[in-house]
Amino acid sequence: MGVWEQNTMSERTLKNYVNGEWQNPANTGYLNVENPSTGGVIAHVPLSTPAEADRAIAAAKTAFPAWAATPVSKRVEPLFKLAALIRDNEETLARLIAEEMGKSLPDARAEIKRTLENTEVACGMPILQQGDKVIGCAAGIDGEVIRLPIGVFTMIAPFNFPAMVPFWFIPYALAAGNTYVVKPSEQVPCTMQLLTEYIAQCGFPNGVFNLVHGDKAVAERLMENEDISGVSMVGSTRVCRIVAETCGRENKRFQAMGSAKNHLVVMPDAKMEEVVRNMITSCFGCAGQRCMASSAIVCVGDAVYDEIVTRFVEASKQVITADPLDPAVADEQMVMGPVISAKAKEFILGMIETGVQEGATLALDGRQNGDRHNFPEENGVCPHFPRGHFIGPTVFTDVKQGMAIHTTEIFGPVVVIMKVDTLDEAIRIINEHQYGNGASIYTQNGHYARKFKLEAQAGMIGVNVGIPAPVAYLPFGGMKASLYADIKTQGKAIVDFFTESKVVTERFWPED
Ligand code: NAD
C-alpha cells in the first residue's frame, strides 16, 4: 500500500520510492508543505541526502539493461495503465494540486488533462521511436538510423506545475527504454507522490522509475552522479545556468527550461472585448505563476492604449481572489488563488514597491483590493486566512522599457502596460528582452500576424491566443534565457533527447 493511502489528509509524511519500494530516507530533516491559501501544514517532505539520490540512481542503472531490451510494445503497456489511472483519478489529483499549489480547480483540471495527454502521446512510442533507412547510399551499401535508449535520466521540477511538468519527460523517457529518477519541487511534492503511487501499480519492473524528495542538495547530486546520462530541469534561469554548466562539464545531455516575461501585443484592429477576456486569463490565471503567463501588454497606438487600460483595469477588478477550494467559488472560471509562499509574496510586494519608485502608475493595487471574494483587503492580508499568501490583481501603466518591473520575471499577479507607435517597435521590445518563452499578438490582419510569427523572438507564438502553450504532440520550449537546450520537450521532439541516433552504414558481399 502506498504512503498516500496510509496517511490522513491532514498530516502526511512523504517517502522516497526506490527500486520498487517505499523508503523512509536517511535525511537531513523534514520540511513542512503548506497549503498556500490557509498557511496550514498538509505534509512533511524529507530532505534526502545525496547518498539517497545515489541509491536511486544505482537502482535505475541496474534496471536499465533489461528495460532497454524489453520490446517497445511491452514498454508502453504500463503507460496505458497509468493513463487510465490518471483519467480515473483526475478530480483527486486536481484537488491535490489546488491544495498544495493554490491554483484554481479549472486550472488544476487543465493541468491534469495535459499530464494525461503527454502519457497518451508517449504510448505512441512504437511509432515515435522508429528509425530511418536509406537503401543504396552507395553501390551495395545501405544507411540506417536506429534510435536506442541511453541509460538513466533525471528531472528536477519547479513548483508551478507539480504534475504536468514532470510528465513532459517521464512517460517519454520510460517508453523509449530509459530508466528514471525524479525530484519534485520541495514546495509541492505531494502530487508527484500520489502519481508515483499510481506508477507503482502499473507493472514497471523495480528500479525503472524512482522518486527522491529533497532540495538543491539532491538536485546537485542528480546532475553530478556519473551514472546519469541526461538531466531535464525546469525552473528559474538562475538554476538553468547551473544545470547547463554542470552538465556541459560532465558531458551529459541536458534541457533546462527557465524564466519568462511574456508579452501580449494589441493592434488597433483587434477585437477588444475578446482580447481583454483572453488577456485576463493569461495574466492572472495561476496568480501569474505560469511560465506561459503574460505579464507585459504592449499597445500599438494611443487609442489602443487608452481603451485597453480602461477595459483591462476594470476586468481585473472582477477577478475573484480566493482559496480555490472554497466551495463558494471553486467552479468559477476566473478564480485566482494565492502565490506559493511567504517568500514569493514578499518578493512580489517588493517589486510592486519598486514599480512605484520607478515612476510607473499603479493603476490597480492588489495589495488593497476589496470586492466580492477579493480577499486581500489590507496589505495583502486575507481576513479569513491571515496566513495565506494572497495578492490581488495589480496593474501598472505608463511603464517604460528597461524599468525593473518590465525586465524582471515577477511571477505573480502583476501586469505592466506599455505604449508604442508601431508593430516594429513592439517586436523590438520583445526581442530586446532577455527572456523569450512565449509572445502573442492580437489582430485580425494576416500581414501583422505573419510578421509577428516570423520576427518575434519567442519559442511559442500566439495569434489571438494569450497562452500559446502547445499541446502534447507539439514541441514546448522558449528561446534566449528561457531555454538552455537544443531539444525542446513533448511529442516527437523529446524522442531525440531520450534516444541515441546511431547511424549504421552496412554492406554484405555476395556469397562466393
Ligand atoms: P527554482 O529554480 O527555484 O527551482 C526549480 C528546481 O530546482 C527545484 O526542484 C529546486 O529544488 C531546484 N534547485 C533550486 N536551487 C538549485 C540549485 N542551486 N542547484 C540545483 N537545483 C536547484 O524554480 P521554481 O521557483 O520552483 O519555479 C518557478 C520558475 O520556473 C519560474 O522562473 C518559471 O518561469 C520557471 N518555469 C519555466 C518553465 C518553462 O517551460 N520555461 C515551466 C515552468 C516553470
Coordinates of C-alpha atoms and ligand atoms in Angstrom, one line a residue:
M1 CA 0.0 0.0 0.0
G2 CA 1.3 3.5 -0.9
V3 CA 2.1 6.2 1.6
W4 CA -0.8 8.3 0.5
E5 CA -3.3 5.7 1.4
Q6 CA -1.8 5.2 4.9
N7 CA -1.7 8.8 6.0
T8 CA -4.6 11.0 6.9
M9 CA -5.0 14.1 4.6
S10 CA -4.1 16.4 7.4
E11 CA -0.6 15.0 8.3
R12 CA 1.3 13.1 5.6
T13 CA 4.9 12.1 5.8
L14 CA 6.2 11.5 2.3
K15 CA 8.6 8.8 1.4
N16 CA 11.0 8.1 -1.5
Y17 CA 10.2 5.3 -4.0
V18 CA 13.4 3.5 -4.9
N19 CA 13.8 0.1 -6.6
G20 CA 10.1 -0.6 -6.3
E21 CA 9.9 0.1 -2.5
W22 CA 8.7 3.0 -0.4
Q23 CA 11.5 4.1 1.8
N24 CA 12.0 6.4 4.7
P25 CA 15.1 8.2 3.6
A26 CA 18.1 8.9 5.7
N27 CA 17.6 12.7 5.6
T28 CA 18.7 16.0 6.9
G29 CA 15.2 16.8 8.2
Y30 CA 11.7 17.4 7.0
L31 CA 10.2 20.5 5.5
N32 CA 6.6 21.4 6.1
V33 CA 4.5 21.5 3.0
E34 CA 2.0 24.3 3.3
N35 CA -1.4 25.0 1.7
P36 CA -0.6 28.5 0.4
S37 CA -4.2 29.6 0.8
T38 CA -4.5 28.8 4.5
G39 CA -0.9 28.5 5.7
G40 CA -1.9 25.1 7.2
V41 CA 0.7 22.3 7.1
I42 CA -0.6 19.5 4.7
A43 CA 2.5 17.2 4.6
H44 CA 6.1 16.7 5.6
V45 CA 8.7 16.2 2.9
P46 CA 12.0 14.6 3.6
L47 CA 15.2 16.5 2.6
S48 CA 17.0 13.4 1.3
T49 CA 20.8 13.2 1.4
P50 CA 22.9 12.9 -1.8
A51 CA 23.5 9.3 -0.8
E52 CA 19.8 8.7 -1.2
A53 CA 20.0 10.1 -4.7
D54 CA 23.0 7.8 -5.4
R55 CA 20.9 4.7 -4.3
A56 CA 18.1 5.6 -6.6
I57 CA 20.5 6.1 -9.5
A58 CA 22.1 2.8 -8.8
A59 CA 18.7 1.1 -8.8
A60 CA 17.9 2.7 -12.1
K61 CA 21.2 1.7 -13.5
T62 CA 20.7 -1.9 -12.6
A63 CA 17.2 -1.9 -14.1
F64 CA 18.3 -0.3 -17.4
P65 CA 19.7 -3.2 -19.5
A66 CA 16.6 -5.4 -19.1
W67 CA 14.2 -2.5 -19.6
A68 CA 16.1 -1.3 -22.7
A69 CA 15.9 -4.8 -24.1
T70 CA 12.1 -5.1 -23.4
P71 CA 10.2 -4.7 -26.7
V72 CA 8.8 -1.2 -27.1
S73 CA 5.3 -2.6 -27.4
K74 CA 5.7 -4.1 -24.0
R75 CA 7.3 -1.0 -22.5
V76 CA 4.2 1.1 -23.3
E77 CA 1.8 -1.4 -21.6
P78 CA 2.3 0.1 -18.1
L79 CA 1.8 3.6 -19.6
F80 CA -1.6 2.6 -20.9
K81 CA -2.5 1.5 -17.4
L82 CA -1.1 4.8 -16.0
A83 CA -3.1 6.8 -18.4
A84 CA -6.3 5.0 -17.2
L85 CA -5.4 5.6 -13.6
I86 CA -4.8 9.3 -14.2
R87 CA -8.1 9.6 -16.0
D88 CA -10.0 7.8 -13.2
N89 CA -8.4 10.0 -10.5
E90 CA -8.4 13.3 -12.4
E91 CA -10.5 15.1 -9.7
T92 CA -8.4 13.8 -6.8
L93 CA -5.3 14.9 -8.5
A94 CA -6.7 18.3 -9.4
R95 CA -7.9 19.0 -5.9
L96 CA -4.5 18.0 -4.5
I97 CA -2.8 20.4 -6.9
A98 CA -5.2 23.2 -5.8
E99 CA -4.5 22.4 -2.2
E100 CA -0.7 22.3 -2.4
M101 CA 0.0 24.8 -5.1
G102 CA -3.0 27.2 -4.8
K103 CA -4.2 27.3 -8.5
S104 CA -7.9 27.3 -9.3
L105 CA -9.7 24.0 -9.8
P106 CA -10.3 24.7 -13.5
D107 CA -6.6 25.4 -13.9
A108 CA -5.7 22.2 -12.0
R109 CA -8.1 20.1 -14.1
A110 CA -6.5 21.5 -17.2
E111 CA -3.1 20.6 -15.8
I112 CA -4.2 17.0 -15.3
K113 CA -5.6 16.9 -18.8
R114 CA -2.2 17.9 -20.2
T115 CA -0.5 15.4 -17.9
L116 CA -2.7 12.7 -19.3
E117 CA -2.2 13.9 -22.9
N118 CA 1.6 13.5 -22.5
T119 CA 1.2 10.0 -21.2
E120 CA -1.1 9.1 -24.1
V121 CA 1.3 10.6 -26.7
A122 CA 4.2 8.6 -25.1
C123 CA 2.1 5.4 -25.6
G124 CA 2.8 6.0 -29.3
M125 CA 6.5 5.3 -28.8
P126 CA 6.4 2.3 -31.2
I127 CA 5.9 4.8 -33.9
L128 CA 7.7 7.8 -32.4
Q129 CA 10.9 5.8 -31.9
Q130 CA 11.1 4.4 -35.4
G131 CA 14.3 5.0 -37.3
D132 CA 15.1 5.7 -41.0
K133 CA 16.7 3.6 -43.6
V134 CA 18.2 4.5 -47.0
I135 CA 18.6 1.7 -49.4
G136 CA 21.6 2.3 -51.7
C137 CA 23.6 5.1 -50.2
A138 CA 26.3 3.8 -52.5
A139 CA 26.7 0.7 -54.6
G140 CA 25.5 -2.2 -52.4
I141 CA 25.7 0.0 -49.3
D142 CA 22.7 0.9 -47.1
G143 CA 22.4 3.6 -44.4
E144 CA 20.3 3.2 -41.3
V145 CA 19.4 5.4 -38.3
I146 CA 18.4 3.5 -35.2
R147 CA 17.1 5.2 -32.1
L148 CA 18.3 3.4 -29.0
P149 CA 17.7 4.1 -25.3
I150 CA 20.6 5.6 -23.5
G151 CA 20.6 5.0 -19.7
V152 CA 19.4 6.7 -16.5
F153 CA 17.7 10.1 -16.9
T154 CA 16.6 12.5 -14.2
M155 CA 14.3 15.5 -13.8
I156 CA 14.4 18.4 -11.4
A157 CA 10.9 20.0 -11.2
P158 CA 9.6 23.5 -10.4
F159 CA 6.6 24.3 -8.1
N160 CA 4.1 25.7 -10.6
F161 CA 3.0 22.6 -12.4
P162 CA 3.5 19.7 -9.9
A163 CA 2.1 17.1 -12.3
M164 CA 2.3 18.3 -15.9
V165 CA 5.9 19.4 -16.0
P166 CA 7.4 16.1 -14.7
F167 CA 5.1 14.4 -17.3
W168 CA 6.7 16.4 -20.1
F169 CA 9.6 14.0 -19.7
I170 CA 8.8 10.9 -17.6
P171 CA 6.4 8.9 -19.9
Y172 CA 8.6 9.5 -23.0
A173 CA 11.9 8.5 -21.2
L174 CA 10.3 5.3 -19.9
A175 CA 8.6 4.4 -23.2
A176 CA 11.9 5.0 -25.1
G177 CA 13.6 2.4 -22.8
N178 CA 15.4 4.5 -20.3
T179 CA 15.1 4.4 -16.5
Y180 CA 14.4 7.4 -14.4
V181 CA 14.8 9.3 -11.1
V182 CA 12.6 12.3 -10.5
K183 CA 13.0 15.0 -7.8
P184 CA 9.8 17.0 -7.3
S185 CA 9.9 20.6 -6.1
E186 CA 10.2 20.5 -2.3
Q187 CA 7.4 23.2 -2.2
V188 CA 4.8 20.9 -3.9
P189 CA 5.9 17.3 -3.5
C190 CA 2.5 15.7 -2.8
T191 CA 1.1 15.5 -6.3
M192 CA 4.2 13.6 -7.6
Q193 CA 4.0 11.4 -4.5
L194 CA 0.4 10.4 -5.5
L195 CA 1.3 10.0 -9.2
T196 CA 4.1 7.7 -8.1
E197 CA 1.6 5.6 -6.2
Y198 CA -0.2 5.2 -9.5
I199 CA 3.0 4.4 -11.3
A200 CA 3.8 1.8 -8.7
Q201 CA 0.5 0.0 -9.6
C202 CA 1.3 -0.2 -13.4
G203 CA 3.7 -3.1 -13.5
F204 CA 7.0 -1.3 -14.3
P205 CA 9.9 -3.6 -13.2
N206 CA 11.7 -2.5 -10.0
G207 CA 14.1 0.4 -10.4
V208 CA 12.7 1.6 -13.7
F209 CA 11.1 4.6 -12.1
N210 CA 12.3 6.2 -8.8
L211 CA 11.3 9.2 -6.8
V212 CA 13.6 11.1 -4.5
H213 CA 12.4 14.0 -2.4
G214 CA 14.7 16.8 -1.5
D215 CA 16.1 20.2 -2.3
K216 CA 19.1 21.5 -4.1
A217 CA 21.4 19.0 -2.4
V218 CA 19.6 16.2 -4.1
A219 CA 19.4 18.1 -7.4
E220 CA 23.1 18.8 -7.4
R221 CA 23.9 15.1 -6.8
L222 CA 21.5 14.1 -9.6
M223 CA 23.4 16.3 -12.0
E224 CA 26.8 15.2 -10.9
N225 CA 26.5 11.5 -10.5
E226 CA 28.4 9.9 -13.3
D227 CA 25.7 7.2 -14.0
I228 CA 23.2 9.9 -15.0
S229 CA 23.0 10.2 -18.8
G230 CA 20.8 13.2 -19.0
V231 CA 19.0 15.9 -17.0
S232 CA 15.8 17.7 -17.7
M233 CA 15.3 20.7 -15.4
V234 CA 12.5 23.3 -15.3
G235 CA 12.7 26.3 -13.1
S236 CA 14.4 29.7 -12.8
T237 CA 17.0 30.8 -15.3
R238 CA 19.4 31.1 -12.3
V239 CA 19.2 27.3 -11.8
C240 CA 19.2 26.6 -15.6
R241 CA 22.6 28.2 -15.8
I242 CA 23.9 25.9 -13.1
V243 CA 22.4 22.9 -14.9
A244 CA 24.0 23.9 -18.2
E245 CA 27.4 24.5 -16.7
T246 CA 27.4 21.2 -14.7
C247 CA 26.0 19.0 -17.4
G248 CA 28.2 20.7 -20.1
R249 CA 31.3 20.0 -18.0
E250 CA 30.3 16.4 -17.3
N251 CA 29.3 15.8 -21.0
K252 CA 25.7 14.9 -20.1
R253 CA 22.6 15.6 -22.1
F254 CA 20.5 18.4 -20.6
Q255 CA 17.5 20.6 -21.2
A256 CA 16.9 23.4 -18.8
M257 CA 13.7 25.5 -19.3
G258 CA 13.8 28.8 -17.5
S259 CA 12.2 32.0 -16.5
A260 CA 9.9 34.2 -18.7
K261 CA 8.4 37.6 -19.3
N262 CA 5.7 37.0 -21.9
H263 CA 4.4 40.0 -24.0
L264 CA 0.9 40.5 -25.5
V265 CA 0.8 42.9 -28.4
V266 CA -2.5 44.6 -29.2
M267 CA -3.0 46.0 -32.7
P268 CA -5.7 48.7 -33.5
D269 CA -7.8 46.2 -35.4
A270 CA -8.0 43.7 -32.6
K271 CA -11.4 42.5 -31.2
M272 CA -11.1 44.4 -27.9
E273 CA -13.8 42.7 -25.9
E274 CA -12.5 39.2 -26.7
V275 CA -8.9 40.4 -26.3
V276 CA -9.4 41.7 -22.8
R277 CA -11.2 38.5 -21.6
N278 CA -8.4 36.4 -23.1
M279 CA -5.6 38.6 -21.5
I280 CA -7.2 38.3 -18.1
T281 CA -6.9 34.5 -18.0
S282 CA -3.4 34.7 -19.5
C283 CA -2.2 37.3 -16.9
F284 CA -3.9 36.2 -13.7
G285 CA -4.6 32.5 -14.1
C286 CA -2.5 30.6 -11.6
A287 CA -1.8 34.0 -10.0
G288 CA 0.6 34.8 -12.8
Q289 CA 2.8 31.8 -11.8
R290 CA 2.8 30.1 -15.2
C291 CA 5.9 30.1 -17.4
M292 CA 3.4 31.0 -20.1
A293 CA 1.6 33.7 -18.1
S294 CA 1.7 37.0 -19.8
S295 CA 2.8 40.0 -17.7
A296 CA 3.6 42.7 -20.2
I297 CA 0.9 44.2 -22.5
V298 CA 2.2 46.3 -25.4
C299 CA -0.5 48.6 -27.0
V300 CA 0.2 49.9 -30.5
G301 CA -1.2 53.4 -30.7
D302 CA -2.7 55.9 -28.3
A303 CA -6.3 54.9 -28.9
V304 CA -5.5 51.2 -28.2
Y305 CA -3.6 52.1 -25.1
D306 CA -6.4 54.2 -23.6
E307 CA -9.0 51.6 -24.4
I308 CA -7.0 48.7 -23.1
V309 CA -6.0 50.4 -19.9
T310 CA -9.6 51.3 -19.1
R311 CA -11.1 47.9 -20.0
F312 CA -8.2 45.8 -18.5
V313 CA -8.2 47.5 -15.2
E314 CA -12.0 47.2 -14.9
A315 CA -11.9 43.5 -15.9
S316 CA -9.0 42.9 -13.4
K317 CA -11.2 44.1 -10.6
Q318 CA -13.7 41.3 -11.4
V319 CA -11.1 38.6 -10.8
I320 CA -12.1 36.6 -7.7
T321 CA -9.1 36.2 -5.4
A322 CA -9.8 33.3 -3.1
D323 CA -8.9 29.9 -1.7
P324 CA -9.5 27.9 -4.9
L325 CA -11.1 25.1 -2.8
D326 CA -13.7 27.4 -1.2
P327 CA -16.9 25.8 -2.3
A328 CA -18.5 29.2 -3.0
V329 CA -16.0 29.9 -5.8
A330 CA -14.5 26.5 -6.6
D331 CA -16.1 26.2 -10.1
E332 CA -15.8 29.8 -11.1
Q333 CA -13.6 30.2 -14.2
M334 CA -11.7 33.2 -13.1
V335 CA -10.6 32.5 -9.6
M336 CA -7.1 33.5 -8.6
G337 CA -5.5 31.7 -5.7
P338 CA -2.6 32.8 -3.6
V339 CA 1.1 32.9 -4.6
I340 CA 3.1 29.9 -3.5
S341 CA 4.9 31.1 -0.3
A342 CA 5.5 33.9 2.1
K343 CA 8.9 34.4 0.5
A344 CA 7.3 34.7 -3.0
K345 CA 4.8 37.2 -1.7
E346 CA 7.5 39.3 -0.1
F347 CA 9.4 39.4 -3.4
I348 CA 6.3 40.4 -5.4
L349 CA 5.3 43.1 -2.9
G350 CA 8.9 44.4 -3.1
M351 CA 8.5 44.5 -6.9
I352 CA 5.3 46.5 -6.6
E353 CA 7.1 49.0 -4.4
T354 CA 9.9 49.1 -7.0
G355 CA 7.4 49.9 -9.7
V356 CA 6.1 52.8 -7.7
Q357 CA 9.6 54.1 -7.0
E358 CA 10.4 53.8 -10.7
G359 CA 7.6 56.2 -11.6
A360 CA 5.1 53.8 -13.2
T361 CA 1.4 54.5 -12.4
L362 CA -0.1 51.9 -10.1
A363 CA -3.5 51.8 -11.8
L364 CA -4.7 48.8 -9.7
D365 CA -3.1 48.0 -6.4
G366 CA -3.5 44.3 -5.5
R367 CA -2.2 45.0 -2.0
Q368 CA -5.5 46.7 -1.2
N369 CA -8.3 45.5 -3.3
G370 CA -11.7 44.7 -1.7
D371 CA -14.6 43.3 -3.7
R372 CA -16.7 40.1 -3.8
H373 CA -14.3 37.5 -2.5
N374 CA -11.4 39.7 -3.3
F375 CA -9.7 38.7 -0.1
P376 CA -6.6 40.8 0.2
E377 CA -8.3 43.6 1.9
E378 CA -5.5 45.3 3.6
N379 CA -1.8 45.0 2.8
G380 CA -2.4 41.5 1.2
V381 CA -3.9 40.1 4.4
C382 CA -6.9 37.8 3.8
P383 CA -9.4 38.2 6.7
H384 CA -10.4 34.5 6.5
F385 CA -6.9 33.1 6.1
P386 CA -4.4 35.6 7.5
R387 CA -1.6 33.1 6.9
G388 CA -2.5 32.7 3.2
H389 CA -0.2 34.3 0.6
F390 CA -2.8 36.4 -1.3
I391 CA -2.1 39.3 -3.6
G392 CA -4.9 40.8 -5.8
P393 CA -4.5 41.7 -9.5
T394 CA -2.1 44.5 -9.8
V395 CA -1.7 46.7 -12.9
F396 CA 1.0 49.3 -13.7
T397 CA 0.5 51.7 -16.6
D398 CA 2.9 54.3 -18.1
V399 CA 5.6 51.6 -18.0
K400 CA 8.8 52.2 -19.9
Q401 CA 11.1 49.6 -21.4
G402 CA 14.0 48.9 -19.0
M403 CA 12.1 49.6 -15.8
A404 CA 12.8 46.7 -13.4
I405 CA 9.1 45.8 -13.4
H406 CA 9.5 45.2 -17.1
T407 CA 12.9 43.5 -17.2
T408 CA 12.3 41.2 -14.2
E409 CA 10.2 38.0 -14.0
I410 CA 7.9 38.9 -11.1
F411 CA 6.0 35.5 -11.2
G412 CA 2.9 36.9 -9.6
P413 CA -0.3 38.8 -10.5
V414 CA 1.5 41.9 -11.6
V415 CA 1.0 43.3 -15.2
V416 CA 2.7 46.1 -16.9
I417 CA 1.1 48.1 -19.8
M418 CA 3.2 49.9 -22.3
K419 CA 2.5 52.1 -25.3
V420 CA 4.3 52.1 -28.7
D421 CA 3.6 53.7 -32.1
T422 CA 4.3 50.7 -34.4
L423 CA 4.4 46.9 -34.6
D424 CA 8.1 47.1 -35.3
E425 CA 8.6 48.9 -32.0
A426 CA 6.6 46.3 -30.2
I427 CA 8.6 43.5 -31.7
R428 CA 11.8 45.3 -30.8
I429 CA 10.8 45.5 -27.2
I430 CA 10.1 41.7 -27.2
N431 CA 13.4 41.0 -28.9
E432 CA 15.5 43.1 -26.6
H433 CA 14.1 41.4 -23.6
Q434 CA 16.4 38.7 -22.0
Y435 CA 13.6 36.1 -22.0
G436 CA 11.7 34.6 -24.9
N437 CA 9.4 31.9 -23.8
G438 CA 6.0 33.0 -25.3
A439 CA 4.6 36.1 -27.1
S440 CA 1.2 36.8 -28.6
I441 CA -0.3 39.3 -31.0
Y442 CA -4.0 40.3 -31.1
T443 CA -5.0 41.2 -34.6
Q444 CA -7.4 40.3 -37.4
N445 CA -4.8 41.2 -40.0
G446 CA -2.9 38.4 -41.7
H447 CA 0.1 40.5 -42.6
Y448 CA 0.7 41.7 -39.0
A449 CA 0.3 38.1 -37.7
R450 CA 2.7 36.7 -40.2
K451 CA 5.3 39.4 -39.5
F452 CA 5.0 38.7 -35.8
K453 CA 5.3 34.9 -36.2
L454 CA 8.5 35.3 -38.2
E455 CA 10.2 38.2 -36.3
A456 CA 9.2 38.0 -32.6
Q457 CA 12.0 36.2 -30.7
A458 CA 10.0 33.8 -28.6
G459 CA 9.8 30.0 -28.8
M460 CA 6.0 29.8 -28.6
I461 CA 3.9 32.3 -30.5
G462 CA 0.2 33.1 -30.1
V463 CA -2.1 34.7 -32.6
N464 CA -5.2 35.8 -30.7
V465 CA -4.3 33.2 -28.1
G466 CA -2.9 34.6 -24.9
I467 CA -1.4 31.4 -23.5
P468 CA 0.2 29.7 -26.6
A469 CA 1.2 26.6 -24.7
P470 CA 1.5 23.8 -27.3
V471 CA -0.5 20.5 -26.9
A472 CA 1.5 17.4 -26.0
Y473 CA 2.2 16.3 -29.6
L474 CA 4.0 19.6 -30.5
P475 CA 7.3 20.8 -29.0
F476 CA 7.3 23.1 -25.9
G477 CA 10.1 25.4 -25.2
G478 CA 11.3 29.0 -25.3
M479 CA 14.3 30.9 -26.7
K480 CA 17.1 33.1 -25.3
A481 CA 17.4 32.9 -21.5
S482 CA 14.2 31.0 -21.3
L483 CA 15.7 27.8 -22.7
Y484 CA 19.1 26.3 -22.2
A485 CA 18.8 23.3 -24.6
D486 CA 18.9 22.3 -28.2
I487 CA 15.9 20.0 -27.9
K488 CA 12.5 21.1 -26.7
T489 CA 10.1 18.9 -24.8
Q490 CA 7.0 16.8 -25.6
G491 CA 5.9 14.9 -28.7
K492 CA 8.3 13.9 -31.4
A493 CA 10.9 16.4 -30.3
I494 CA 11.7 14.8 -27.0
V495 CA 12.3 11.4 -28.5
D496 CA 15.6 12.8 -29.8
F497 CA 16.6 13.7 -26.3
F498 CA 15.9 10.3 -24.9
T499 CA 17.5 8.2 -27.7
E500 CA 20.9 7.9 -29.3
S501 CA 20.6 8.1 -33.0
K502 CA 23.2 5.6 -34.2
V503 CA 23.9 5.6 -37.8
V504 CA 24.8 2.3 -39.4
T505 CA 26.4 2.1 -42.8
E506 CA 26.4 -1.5 -44.0
R507 CA 27.1 -3.8 -46.9
F508 CA 27.2 -7.6 -47.4
W509 CA 29.3 -9.1 -50.2
P510 CA 27.7 -11.7 -52.3
E511 CA 28.3 -15.3 -51.4
D512 CA 31.3 -16.8 -53.4
Ligands
NAD1 P1 13.6 27.2 -8.9 O1 14.6 27.4 -10.0 O2 13.6 27.9 -7.6 O3 13.5 25.6 -8.5 C1 13.4 24.6 -9.5 C2 14.0 23.3 -9.0 O4 15.4 23.5 -8.9 C3 13.5 22.8 -7.7 O5 13.3 21.4 -7.7 C4 14.7 23.2 -6.7 O6 14.8 22.3 -5.7 C5 15.9 23.1 -7.6 N1 17.0 23.9 -7.3 C6 17.0 25.1 -6.6 N2 18.2 25.6 -6.5 C7 19.1 24.8 -7.1 C8 20.5 24.7 -7.3 N3 21.3 25.7 -6.8 N4 21.0 23.7 -7.9 C9 20.2 22.7 -8.4 N5 18.9 22.6 -8.2 C10 18.3 23.7 -7.6 O7 12.2 27.4 -9.7 P2 10.7 27.4 -9.0 O8 10.5 28.7 -8.2 O9 10.3 26.1 -8.4 O10 9.8 27.6 -10.4 C11 9.5 28.8 -11.0 C12 10.4 29.1 -12.1 O11 10.2 28.1 -13.1 C13 10.0 30.4 -12.9 O12 11.1 31.1 -13.2 C14 9.3 29.9 -14.1 O13 9.3 30.8 -15.2 C15 10.0 28.6 -14.4 N6 9.3 27.7 -15.2 C16 9.7 27.6 -16.5 C17 9.0 26.8 -17.4 C18 9.4 26.7 -18.9 O14 8.9 25.9 -19.6 N7 10.3 27.6 -19.3 C19 8.0 26.0 -16.9 C20 7.6 26.1 -15.6 C21 8.3 27.0 -14.7

